[in-house]
Amino acid sequence: MKTGTNHDLFRQLPSVDEVIGMPAVRLLSDTYTRDSVVDAGRAVLARLREEITSGLIDENSLKPALSGLAGAIEVQLRESLKYSLRAVINATGVILHTNLGRAPLSDAAIDHIRETAAAYSNLEFDLASGARGKRDVHVDRLFQKLLRNGSSSEPRPRVSTIVVNNNAAAVLLALNTLAEGGEVIVSRGELIEIGDSFRIPDVMAKSGAILREVGTTNRTRISDYEAAITEKTRLLLRVHRSNFEITGFTEQASTAELSDLGHKRGISFMEDLGSGALFDLRSLGISGESGVLDSLGSGVDIVTYSGDKLLGGPQAGLISGSPALIARVRSNALFRALRVDKLTYAALEAILMGYVRKDHDAIPILRMMRLSQKEIDRRAQKVVDRIASSKLNIETIDGESLLGGGAAPSCVLPTRLLALTAHGITADELCTKLRACDPPVIGRVDEGRVLLDLRTVFPEQDAALASALARIAA
Ligand SMILES: *Cc1c(COP(=O)(O)O)cnc(C)c1O
């Protein structure tokens, strides 16, 4: 009997064309494209059919549902036309989380983008001469200030820097320019893959250079490099291992040794640094992660690094090194295909200015790294105090935050975590509920609990996080 009734109900449903023809729905076409109205109409009808099948809608409730059709279509339209890319609350404690957009931009960077990108700018225009200029100049001058001298008072040779789409592009472009058709010597311990299909052997092949592996996975000596040099050798390459570490019985030629060897044999030495910090991580108690200045200081001729890892800026690939080599890379026709937009230059210029002015706290990821466990605990405690519910169990516990982005993978920063359990639902379900909040809250599950780390939550998001928890607890 039930199926028979359903059949009658289905027959009362209008067709998509009939729905689109309704005057109230036709009005929506003034505000939205016809296709999006049709899609919304289809989705609403499909939902009605499902609700009839599941018995949610019967004879009595079908009429009101049909009279509310136009309203339902408008709600559906608004839902489906929300932005897909949205801000989320990163409570994972991973500061450079590639899936969550890596480094958040500073206010200064956003202001500078707004100022220059909402209008015309002198991106490639020399204001003094009125002639065509180069987009490189806006950030190269600041990189020069930051990379000229490190801790030593001795002036370093001049360094030039150019910008491409990301570090993968930087590596590709540099290899293609400096080694196409020739050999590049790399240690077997550095033939890495980092997330999302960046593999050194593959990038090498695409660049047209030939990979010459030396040494073993755990030990590569300077003599291994030396023995592999032939007249075909174009480059010595060192690659930051990023997401993994080799410990135990290991040996790695130092950058200074590689640089000496390169200079002795007239071969350039390149380092793919990956993260590329512009500040001294040792000041945060993080050791074993060398920065861009360390590389250049130990004799690397050309270094590639990301704009949105430890530098804390927009997605970009930076190539810094001796002006002669950089000029060659810059004149490669591929540069035009890999160059970046004015938005990136504006953001980078603002971030670099923060470094030159030593305004480190203006750079969000640096601020997060410098947060003390005590400060994080104070904020976590305030969140706990706001949740009074028997449904949600919440306490603070010691934990560890990660840098992420492949930098110093074994280095952790001590933090305080919110540890949550909820009655009647699993930790995974609780995590799903948190992701469904607006803004979505991203946490992690560990041993049956949901862990939230406020190190990566902006203090101005604490209230939103607390209300998300309060709503779940209610
Ligand atoms: C992250 C990383 C890359 C890729 O950088 P993107 O900016 O993500 O393209 C390349 N090499 C190393 C060593 C890295 O750590």
PDB file of C-alpha atoms in Angstrom, residues 228-445:
ATOM      1  CA  ALA A 228      81.544  11.181 -10.071  1.00  0.00           C
ATOM      2  CA  ILE A 229      82.671  14.443 -11.677  1.00  0.00           C
ATOM      3  CA  THR A 230      83.212  14.176 -15.435  1.00  0.00           C
ATOM      4  CA  GLU A 231      83.200  16.651 -18.292  1.00  0.00           C
ATOM      5  CA  LYS A 232      79.409  16.175 -18.383  1.00  0.00           C
ATOM      6  CA  THR A 233      78.905  17.429 -14.826  1.00  0.00           C
ATOM      7  CA  ARG A 234      77.052  20.751 -14.647  1.00  0.00           C
ATOM      8  CA  LEU A 235      75.939  20.982 -11.050  1.00  0.00           C
ATOM      9  CA  LEU A 236      76.388  19.627  -7.544  1.00  0.00           C
ATOM     10  CA  LEU A 237      73.004  19.471  -5.834  1.00  0.00           C
ATOM     11  CA  ARG A 238      72.143  19.246  -2.159  1.00  0.00           C
ATOM     12  CA  VAL A 239      68.495  18.631  -1.284  1.00  0.00           C
ATOM     13  CA  HIS A 240      66.968  19.256   2.123  1.00  0.00           C
ATOM     14  CA  ARG A 241      65.436  15.946   3.232  1.00  0.00           C
ATOM     15  CA  SER A 242      62.376  17.779   4.524  1.00  0.00           C
ATOM     16  CA  ASN A 243      59.844  15.209   5.675  1.00  0.00           C
ATOM     17  CA  PHE A 244      62.230  12.557   6.888  1.00  0.00           C
ATOM     18  CA  GLU A 245      65.485  12.134   8.730  1.00  0.00           C
ATOM     19  CA  ILE A 246      68.262   9.613   8.559  1.00  0.00           C
ATOM     20  CA  THR A 247      69.708   8.726  11.927  1.00  0.00           C
ATOM     21  CA  GLY A 248      72.210   6.193  13.181  1.00  0.00           C
ATOM     22  CA  PHE A 249      75.162   5.205  11.023  1.00  0.00           C
ATOM     23  CA  THR A 250      75.142   8.230   8.753  1.00  0.00           C
ATOM     24  CA  GLU A 251      77.464  10.590   6.964  1.00  0.00           C
ATOM     25  CA  GLN A 252      76.760  13.555   4.753  1.00  0.00           C
ATOM     26  CA  ALA A 253      79.242  15.850   3.017  1.00  0.00           C
ATOM     27  CA  SER A 254      78.988  19.346   4.506  1.00  0.00           C
ATOM     28  CA  THR A 255      77.868  22.306   2.404  1.00  0.00           C
ATOM     29  CA  ALA A 256      81.291  23.848   2.933  1.00  0.00           C
ATOM     30  CA  GLU A 257      82.982  20.735   1.509  1.00  0.00           C
ATOM     31  CA  LEU A 258      80.640  20.682  -1.473  1.00  0.00           C
ATOM     32  CA  SER A 259      81.206  24.364  -2.093  1.00  0.00           C
ATOM     33  CA  ASP A 260      84.998  23.916  -1.957  1.00  0.00           C
ATOM     34  CA  LEU A 261      84.801  20.992  -4.362  1.00  0.00           C
ATOM     35  CA  GLY A 262      82.599  22.966  -6.756  1.00  0.00           C
ATOM     36  CA  HIS A 263      84.904  25.952  -6.745  1.00  0.00           C
ATOM     37  CA  LYS A 264      87.999  23.796  -7.200  1.00  0.00           C
ATOM     38  CA  ARG A 265      86.466  22.057 -10.224  1.00  0.00           C
ATOM     39  CA  GLY A 266      84.588  25.037 -11.659  1.00  0.00           C
ATOM     40  CA  ILE A 267      81.136  23.491 -11.050  1.00  0.00           C
ATOM     41  CA  SER A 268      78.237  25.385  -9.513  1.00  0.00           C
ATOM     42  CA  PHE A 269      76.738  24.156  -6.258  1.00  0.00           C
ATOM     43  CA  MET A 270      72.990  24.404  -5.765  1.00  0.00           C
ATOM     44  CA  GLU A 271      70.919  23.699  -2.670  1.00  0.00           C
ATOM     45  CA  ASP A 272      67.181  23.020  -2.621  1.00  0.00           C
ATOM     46  CA  LEU A 273      66.557  24.232   0.887  1.00  0.00           C
ATOM     47  CA  GLY A 274      62.805  23.667   0.901  1.00  0.00           C
ATOM     48  CA  SER A 275      61.691  25.766   3.819  1.00  0.00           C
ATOM     49  CA  GLY A 276      64.244  28.572   3.683  1.00  0.00           C
ATOM     50  CA  ALA A 277      64.062  30.481   6.957  1.00  0.00           C
ATOM     51  CA  LEU A 278      65.098  34.137   6.925  1.00  0.00           C
ATOM     52  CA  PHE A 279      65.523  34.280  10.679  1.00  0.00           C
ATOM     53  CA  ASP A 280      67.579  32.337  13.156  1.00  0.00           C
ATOM     54  CA  LEU A 281      65.573  29.303  14.291  1.00  0.00           C
ATOM     55  CA  ARG A 282      68.132  28.733  17.024  1.00  0.00           C
ATOM     56  CA  SER A 283      66.624  31.736  18.793  1.00  0.00           C
ATOM     57  CA  LEU A 284      63.557  29.508  19.292  1.00  0.00           C
ATOM     58  CA  GLY A 285      65.608  26.574  20.469  1.00  0.00           C
ATOM     59  CA  ILE A 286      65.243  24.816  17.113  1.00  0.00           C
ATOM     60  CA  SER A 287      68.542  23.384  15.979  1.00  0.00           C
ATOM     61  CA  GLY A 288      69.649  21.535  12.886  1.00  0.00           C
ATOM     62  CA  GLU A 289      67.594  23.596  10.447  1.00  0.00           C
ATOM     63  CA  SER A 290      69.827  25.910   8.453  1.00  0.00           C
ATOM     64  CA  GLY A 291      68.438  29.085   6.945  1.00  0.00           C
ATOM     65  CA  VAL A 292      69.028  30.857   3.642  1.00  0.00           C
ATOM     66  CA  LEU A 293      71.871  32.928   5.112  1.00  0.00           C
ATOM     67  CA  ASP A 294      73.569  29.794   6.446  1.00  0.00           C
ATOM     68  CA  SER A 295      73.490  28.277   2.963  1.00  0.00           C
ATOM     69  CA  LEU A 296      74.827  31.344   1.203  1.00  0.00           C
ATOM     70  CA  GLY A 297      77.372  31.837   3.975  1.00  0.00           C
ATOM     71  CA  SER A 298      78.754  28.340   3.574  1.00  0.00           C
ATOM     72  CA  GLY A 299      79.354  28.862  -0.126  1.00  0.00           C
ATOM     73  CA  VAL A 300      76.212  27.625  -1.882  1.00  0.00           C
ATOM     74  CA  ASP A 301      76.091  29.362  -5.277  1.00  0.00           C
ATOM     75  CA  ILE A 302      72.348  29.172  -5.769  1.00  0.00           C
ATOM     76  CA  VAL A 303      69.618  28.286  -3.294  1.00  0.00           C
ATOM     77  CA  THR A 304      65.915  27.583  -3.854  1.00  0.00           C
ATOM     78  CA  TYR A 305      63.177  27.832  -1.187  1.00  0.00           C
ATOM     79  CA  SER A 306      59.465  28.335  -0.681  1.00  0.00           C
ATOM     80  CA  GLY A 307      57.722  31.633   0.025  1.00  0.00           C
ATOM     81  CA  ASP A 308      55.016  30.060   2.180  1.00  0.00           C
ATOM     82  CA  LYS A 309      57.024  27.804   4.461  1.00  0.00           C
ATOM     83  CA  LEU A 310      59.317  29.216   7.166  1.00  0.00           C
ATOM     84  CA  LEU A 311      59.547  32.539   5.339  1.00  0.00           C
ATOM     85  CA  GLY A 312      55.900  33.023   6.284  1.00  0.00           C
ATOM     86  CA  GLY A 313      54.736  34.657   3.065  1.00  0.00           C
ATOM     87  CA  PRO A 314      52.653  33.875  -0.007  1.00  0.00           C
ATOM     88  CA  GLN A 315      53.080  30.783  -2.190  1.00  0.00           C
ATOM     89  CA  ALA A 316      56.217  31.456  -4.209  1.00  0.00           C
ATOM     90  CA  GLY A 317      59.537  29.933  -5.143  1.00  0.00           C
ATOM     91  CA  LEU A 318      62.612  32.007  -4.398  1.00  0.00           C
ATOM     92  CA  ILE A 319      65.912  31.585  -6.153  1.00  0.00           C
ATOM     93  CA  SER A 320      68.807  33.425  -4.514  1.00  0.00           C
ATOM     94  CA  GLY A 321      72.430  33.344  -5.472  1.00  0.00           C
ATOM     95  CA  SER A 322      75.298  34.900  -7.306  1.00  0.00           C
ATOM     96  CA  PRO A 323      74.087  37.656  -9.680  1.00  0.00           C
ATOM     97  CA  ALA A 324      75.698  35.966 -12.701  1.00  0.00           C
ATOM     98  CA  LEU A 325      73.887  32.654 -12.147  1.00  0.00           C
ATOM     99  CA  ILE A 326      70.598  34.328 -11.271  1.00  0.00           C
ATOM    100  CA  ALA A 327      70.812  36.413 -14.458  1.00  0.00           C
ATOM    101  CA  ARG A 328      71.121  33.197 -16.474  1.00  0.00           C
ATOM    102  CA  VAL A 329      68.103  31.668 -14.730  1.00  0.00           C
ATOM    103  CA  ARG A 330      66.143  34.895 -15.219  1.00  0.00           C
ATOM    104  CA  SER A 331      66.776  34.894 -18.954  1.00  0.00           C
ATOM    105  CA  ASN A 332      65.474  31.337 -19.406  1.00  0.00           C
ATOM    106  CA  ALA A 333      62.298  31.448 -21.542  1.00  0.00           C
ATOM    107  CA  LEU A 334      60.631  29.193 -18.942  1.00  0.00           C
ATOM    108  CA  PHE A 335      60.749  32.055 -16.437  1.00  0.00           C
ATOM    109  CA  ARG A 336      57.906  33.739 -18.295  1.00  0.00           C
ATOM    110  CA  ALA A 337      55.761  30.640 -17.781  1.00  0.00           C
ATOM    111  CA  LEU A 338      56.559  30.413 -14.075  1.00  0.00           C
ATOM    112  CA  ARG A 339      56.509  34.065 -13.038  1.00  0.00           C
ATOM    113  CA  VAL A 340      54.140  35.361 -10.381  1.00  0.00           C
ATOM    114  CA  ASP A 341      51.439  37.950 -10.237  1.00  0.00           C
ATOM    115  CA  LYS A 342      51.377  41.385  -8.590  1.00  0.00           C
ATOM    116  CA  LEU A 343      49.518  39.899  -5.598  1.00  0.00           C
ATOM    117  CA  THR A 344      52.526  37.748  -4.782  1.00  0.00           C
ATOM    118  CA  TYR A 345      55.005  40.622  -5.147  1.00  0.00           C
ATOM    119  CA  ALA A 346      52.855  42.830  -2.915  1.00  0.00           C
ATOM    120  CA  ALA A 347      52.591  40.153  -0.202  1.00  0.00           C
ATOM    121  CA  LEU A 348      56.285  39.281  -0.406  1.00  0.00           C
ATOM    122  CA  GLU A 349      57.368  42.913  -0.263  1.00  0.00           C
ATOM    123  CA  ALA A 350      55.328  43.454   2.902  1.00  0.00           C
ATOM    124  CA  ILE A 351      56.623  40.278   4.567  1.00  0.00           C
ATOM    125  CA  LEU A 352      60.248  41.073   3.707  1.00  0.00           C
ATOM    126  CA  MET A 353      59.764  44.579   5.055  1.00  0.00           C
ATOM    127  CA  GLY A 354      58.734  42.949   8.348  1.00  0.00           C
ATOM    128  CA  TYR A 355      62.077  41.115   8.439  1.00  0.00           C
ATOM    129  CA  VAL A 356      64.105  44.219   7.547  1.00  0.00           C
ATOM    130  CA  ARG A 357      62.324  46.176  10.275  1.00  0.00           C
ATOM    131  CA  LYS A 358      62.767  43.242  12.671  1.00  0.00           C
ATOM    132  CA  ASP A 359      59.027  43.338  13.204  1.00  0.00           C
ATOM    133  CA  HIS A 360      58.897  39.572  13.575  1.00  0.00           C
ATOM    134  CA  ASP A 361      55.674  39.513  15.546  1.00  0.00           C
ATOM    135  CA  ALA A 362      53.894  41.024  12.549  1.00  0.00           C
ATOM    136  CA  ILE A 363      54.495  37.754  10.675  1.00  0.00           C
ATOM    137  CA  PRO A 364      51.827  35.285  11.841  1.00  0.00           C
ATOM    138  CA  ILE A 365      53.870  32.075  11.720  1.00  0.00           C
ATOM    139  CA  LEU A 366      56.757  33.668  13.610  1.00  0.00           C
ATOM    140  CA  ARG A 367      54.332  34.909  16.231  1.00  0.00           C
ATOM    141  CA  MET A 368      52.905  31.380  16.555  1.00  0.00           C
ATOM    142  CA  MET A 369      56.350  29.829  16.869  1.00  0.00           C
ATOM    143  CA  ARG A 370      57.291  32.276  19.620  1.00  0.00           C
ATOM    144  CA  LEU A 371      54.165  31.653  21.746  1.00  0.00           C
ATOM    145  CA  SER A 372      55.086  30.221  25.124  1.00  0.00           C
ATOM    146  CA  GLN A 373      53.447  27.140  26.568  1.00  0.00           C
ATOM    147  CA  LYS A 374      52.275  29.307  29.455  1.00  0.00           C
ATOM    148  CA  GLU A 375      50.504  31.760  27.183  1.00  0.00           C
ATOM    149  CA  ILE A 376      48.828  28.926  25.274  1.00  0.00           C
ATOM    150  CA  ASP A 377      47.775  27.331  28.559  1.00  0.00           C
ATOM    151  CA  ARG A 378      46.216  30.614  29.722  1.00  0.00           C
ATOM    152  CA  ARG A 379      44.100  30.816  26.557  1.00  0.00           C
ATOM    153  CA  ALA A 380      43.183  27.117  26.681  1.00  0.00           C
ATOM    154  CA  GLN A 381      42.061  27.486  30.288  1.00  0.00           C
ATOM    155  CA  LYS A 382      39.781  30.371  29.295  1.00  0.00           C
ATOM    156  CA  VAL A 383      38.117  28.149  26.689  1.00  0.00           C
ATOM    157  CA  VAL A 384      37.683  25.350  29.241  1.00  0.00           C
ATOM    158  CA  ASP A 385      36.081  27.797  31.679  1.00  0.00           C
ATOM    159  CA  ARG A 386      33.486  28.748  29.092  1.00  0.00           C
ATOM    160  CA  ILE A 387      32.265  25.188  28.579  1.00  0.00           C
ATOM    161  CA  ALA A 388      30.146  23.932  31.431  1.00  0.00           C
ATOM    162  CA  SER A 389      28.453  20.802  30.182  1.00  0.00           C
ATOM    163  CA  SER A 390      28.152  17.208  31.190  1.00  0.00           C
ATOM    164  CA  LYS A 391      27.980  16.208  27.523  1.00  0.00           C
ATOM    165  CA  LEU A 392      31.429  17.427  26.597  1.00  0.00           C
ATOM    166  CA  ASN A 393      34.460  16.475  28.616  1.00  0.00           C
ATOM    167  CA  ILE A 394      37.246  19.009  28.226  1.00  0.00           C
ATOM    168  CA  GLU A 395      40.614  19.299  29.918  1.00  0.00           C
ATOM    169  CA  THR A 396      44.048  20.739  29.172  1.00  0.00           C
ATOM    170  CA  ILE A 397      47.064  18.493  28.768  1.00  0.00           C
ATOM    171  CA  ASP A 398      50.714  18.879  27.741  1.00  0.00           C
ATOM    172  CA  GLY A 399      51.472  18.308  24.078  1.00  0.00           C
ATOM    173  CA  GLU A 400      53.658  19.244  21.154  1.00  0.00           C
ATOM    174  CA  SER A 401      53.174  21.564  18.173  1.00  0.00           C
ATOM    175  CA  LEU A 402      54.949  20.973  14.863  1.00  0.00           C
ATOM    176  CA  LEU A 403      56.543  23.389  12.418  1.00  0.00           C
ATOM    177  CA  GLY A 404      55.278  21.460   9.388  1.00  0.00           C
ATOM    178  CA  GLY A 405      56.178  22.232   5.794  1.00  0.00           C
ATOM    179  CA  GLY A 406      59.008  19.714   5.925  1.00  0.00           C
ATOM    180  CA  ALA A 407      61.125  21.920   8.189  1.00  0.00           C
ATOM    181  CA  ALA A 408      62.945  20.278  11.080  1.00  0.00           C
ATOM    182  CA  PRO A 409      60.582  17.264  11.053  1.00  0.00           C
ATOM    183  CA  SER A 410      61.647  15.953  14.430  1.00  0.00           C
ATOM    184  CA  CYS A 411      61.515  19.326  16.136  1.00  0.00           C
ATOM    185  CA  VAL A 412      58.533  20.022  18.365  1.00  0.00           C
ATOM    186  CA  LEU A 413      57.418  23.031  20.364  1.00  0.00           C
ATOM    187  CA  PRO A 414      55.962  22.311  23.824  1.00  0.00           C
ATOM    188  CA  THR A 415      52.323  23.348  24.030  1.00  0.00           C
ATOM    189  CA  ARG A 416      49.103  22.843  25.994  1.00  0.00           C
ATOM    190  CA  LEU A 417      46.254  21.042  24.288  1.00  0.00           C
ATOM    191  CA  LEU A 418      42.521  20.965  24.780  1.00  0.00           C
ATOM    192  CA  ALA A 419      41.575  17.280  25.026  1.00  0.00           C
ATOM    193  CA  LEU A 420      37.924  16.527  24.319  1.00  0.00           C
ATOM    194  CA  THR A 421      35.614  13.568  24.613  1.00  0.00           C
ATOM    195  CA  ALA A 422      31.843  13.674  24.218  1.00  0.00           C
ATOM    196  CA  HIS A 423      29.220  11.339  25.639  1.00  0.00           C
ATOM    197  CA  GLY A 424      27.620   9.036  23.125  1.00  0.00           C
ATOM    198  CA  ILE A 425      29.845   9.913  20.161  1.00  0.00           C
ATOM    199  CA  THR A 426      33.300   8.825  19.075  1.00  0.00           C
ATOM    200  CA  ALA A 427      36.279  11.139  18.726  1.00  0.00           C
ATOM    201  CA  ASP A 428      36.024  10.855  14.936  1.00  0.00           C
ATOM    202  CA  GLU A 429      32.382  11.917  15.067  1.00  0.00           C
ATOM    203  CA  LEU A 430      33.278  14.822  17.340  1.00  0.00           C
ATOM    204  CA  CYS A 431      35.977  15.871  14.862  1.00  0.00           C
ATOM    205  CA  THR A 432      33.393  15.759  12.067  1.00  0.00           C
ATOM    206  CA  LYS A 433      31.038  17.952  14.096  1.00  0.00           C
ATOM    207  CA  LEU A 434      33.837  20.456  14.626  1.00  0.00           C
ATOM    208  CA  ARG A 435      34.520  20.556  10.891  1.00  0.00           C
ATOM    209  CA  ALA A 436      30.832  21.254  10.262  1.00  0.00           C
ATOM    210  CA  CYS A 437      30.974  24.425  12.391  1.00  0.00           C
ATOM    211  CA  ASP A 438      31.160  27.881  10.861  1.00  0.00           C
ATOM    212  CA  PRO A 439      34.048  28.563  10.679  1.00  0.00           C
ATOM    213  CA  PRO A 440      35.100  24.912  10.535  1.00  0.00           C
ATOM    214  CA  VAL A 441      37.428  23.832  13.350  1.00  0.00           C
ATOM    215  CA  ILE A 442      40.162  21.387  12.332  1.00  0.00           C
ATOM    216  CA  GLY A 443      41.554  19.214  15.107  1.00  0.00           C
ATOM    217  CA  ARG A 444      43.078  15.778  15.352  1.00  0.00           C
ATOM    218  CA  VAL A 445      42.184  12.502  16.981  1.00  0.00           C
TER     219      VAL A 445
END
